[in-house]
PDB file of C-alpha atoms in Angstrom:
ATOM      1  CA  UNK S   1      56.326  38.318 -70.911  1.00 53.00           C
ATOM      2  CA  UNK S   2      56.918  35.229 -68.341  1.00 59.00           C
ATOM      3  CA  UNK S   3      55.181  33.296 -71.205  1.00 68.00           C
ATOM      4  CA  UNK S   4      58.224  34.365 -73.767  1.00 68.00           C
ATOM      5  CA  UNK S   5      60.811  33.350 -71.321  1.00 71.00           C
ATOM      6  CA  UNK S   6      59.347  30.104 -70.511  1.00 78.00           C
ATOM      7  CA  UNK S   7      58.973  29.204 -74.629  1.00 78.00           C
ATOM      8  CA  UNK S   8      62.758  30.397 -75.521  1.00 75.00           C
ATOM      9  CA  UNK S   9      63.957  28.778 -72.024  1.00 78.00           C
ATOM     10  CA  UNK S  10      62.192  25.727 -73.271  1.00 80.00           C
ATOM     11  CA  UNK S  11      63.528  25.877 -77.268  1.00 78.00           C
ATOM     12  CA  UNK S  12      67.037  26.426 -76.422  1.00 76.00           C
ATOM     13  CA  UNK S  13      67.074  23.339 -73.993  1.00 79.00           C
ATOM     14  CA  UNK S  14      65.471  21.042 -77.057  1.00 79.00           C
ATOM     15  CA  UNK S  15      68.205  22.946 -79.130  1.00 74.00           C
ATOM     16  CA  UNK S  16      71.083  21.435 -76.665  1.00 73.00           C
ATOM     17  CA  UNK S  17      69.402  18.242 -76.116  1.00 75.00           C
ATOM     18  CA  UNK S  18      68.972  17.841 -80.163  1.00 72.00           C
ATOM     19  CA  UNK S  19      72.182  18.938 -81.580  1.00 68.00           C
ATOM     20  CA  UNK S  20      74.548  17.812 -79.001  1.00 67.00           C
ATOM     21  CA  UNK S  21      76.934  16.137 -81.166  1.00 70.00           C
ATOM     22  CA  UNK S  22      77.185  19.488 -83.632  1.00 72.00           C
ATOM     23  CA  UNK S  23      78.272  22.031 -81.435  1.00 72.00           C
ATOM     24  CA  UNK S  24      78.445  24.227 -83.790  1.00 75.00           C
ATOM     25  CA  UNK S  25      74.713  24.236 -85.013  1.00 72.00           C
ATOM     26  CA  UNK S  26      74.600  23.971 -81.385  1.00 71.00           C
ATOM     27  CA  UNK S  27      75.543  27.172 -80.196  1.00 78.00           C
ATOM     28  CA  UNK S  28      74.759  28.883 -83.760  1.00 78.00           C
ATOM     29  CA  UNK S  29      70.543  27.816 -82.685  1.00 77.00           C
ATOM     30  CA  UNK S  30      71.352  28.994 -78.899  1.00 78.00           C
ATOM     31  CA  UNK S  31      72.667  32.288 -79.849  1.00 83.00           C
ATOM     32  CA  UNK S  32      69.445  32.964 -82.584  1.00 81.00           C
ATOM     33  CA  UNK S  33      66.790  32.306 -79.221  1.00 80.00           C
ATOM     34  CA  UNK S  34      69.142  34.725 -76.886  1.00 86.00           C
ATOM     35  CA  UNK S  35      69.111  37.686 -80.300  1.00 89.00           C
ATOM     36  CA  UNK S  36      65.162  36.769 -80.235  1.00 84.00           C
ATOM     37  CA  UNK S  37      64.720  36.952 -76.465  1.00 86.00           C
ATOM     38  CA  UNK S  38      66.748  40.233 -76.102  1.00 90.00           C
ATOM     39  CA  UNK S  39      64.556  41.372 -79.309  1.00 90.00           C
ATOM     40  CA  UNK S  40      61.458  40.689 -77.617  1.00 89.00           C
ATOM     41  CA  UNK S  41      62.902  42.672 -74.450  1.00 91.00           C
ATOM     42  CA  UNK S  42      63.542  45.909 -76.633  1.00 93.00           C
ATOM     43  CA  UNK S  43      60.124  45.983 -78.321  1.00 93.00           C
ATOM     44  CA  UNK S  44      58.456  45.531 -74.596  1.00 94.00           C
ATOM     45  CA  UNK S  45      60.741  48.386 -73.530  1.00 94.00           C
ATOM     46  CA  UNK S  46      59.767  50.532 -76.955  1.00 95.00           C
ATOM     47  CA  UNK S  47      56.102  49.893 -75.987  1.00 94.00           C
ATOM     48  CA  UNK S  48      56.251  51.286 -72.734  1.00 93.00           C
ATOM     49  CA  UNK S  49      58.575  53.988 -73.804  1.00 93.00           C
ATOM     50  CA  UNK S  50      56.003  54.691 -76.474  1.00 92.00           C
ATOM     51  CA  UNK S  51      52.756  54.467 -73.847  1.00 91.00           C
ATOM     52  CA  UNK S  52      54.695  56.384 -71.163  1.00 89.00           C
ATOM     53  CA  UNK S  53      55.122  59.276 -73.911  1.00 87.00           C
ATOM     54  CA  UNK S  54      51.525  59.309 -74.793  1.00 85.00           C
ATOM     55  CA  UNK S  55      50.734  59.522 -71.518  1.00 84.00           C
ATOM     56  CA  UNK S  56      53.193  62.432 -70.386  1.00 83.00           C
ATOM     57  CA  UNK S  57      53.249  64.090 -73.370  1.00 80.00           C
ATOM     58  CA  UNK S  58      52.414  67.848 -73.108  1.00 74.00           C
ATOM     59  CA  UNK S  59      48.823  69.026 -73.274  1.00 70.00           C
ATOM     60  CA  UNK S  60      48.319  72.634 -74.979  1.00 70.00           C
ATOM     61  CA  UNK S  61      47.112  75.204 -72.246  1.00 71.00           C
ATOM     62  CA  UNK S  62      43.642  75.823 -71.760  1.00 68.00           C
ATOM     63  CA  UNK S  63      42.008  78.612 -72.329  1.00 69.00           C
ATOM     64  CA  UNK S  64      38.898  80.335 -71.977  1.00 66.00           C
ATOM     65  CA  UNK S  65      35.872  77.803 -71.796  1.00 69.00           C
ATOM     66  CA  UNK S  66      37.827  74.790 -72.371  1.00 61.00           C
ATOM     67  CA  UNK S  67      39.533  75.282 -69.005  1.00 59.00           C
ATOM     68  CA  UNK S  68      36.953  74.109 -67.489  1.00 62.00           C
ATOM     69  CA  UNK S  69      35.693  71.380 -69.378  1.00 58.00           C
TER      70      UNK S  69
END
């Protein structure tokens, strides 16, 4: 994840040192690297959501020989 931040940290300072005399493409670039950073963010968070409910999700109860396996 510290990997991500470092390569959108680094693209939106090229994007402010390259377009400094067109604001406008300016913040237009900066504000597509913050929608992809906080994108990245929410499929980390999906993943763990996603891995936390595979890990607690409910077993059926054991029975018979099973229950000891």
């Amino acid at each position: 994840m510290f990997g991500i931040d470092n390569i959108l940290l680094l693209l939106a300072a090229w994007i402010a040192a390259e377009s400094a005399h067109q604001p406008i493409a300016r913040y237009s670039l900066i504000g597509l690297v913050v929608i992809g950073y906080l994108v990245a963010l929410a499929a980390i968070a999906f993943l763990a959501l996603v891995i936390i409910g595979i890990i607690t999700r409910r077993q059926p109860p054991r029975v018979g020989y099973t229950y000891f396996a």
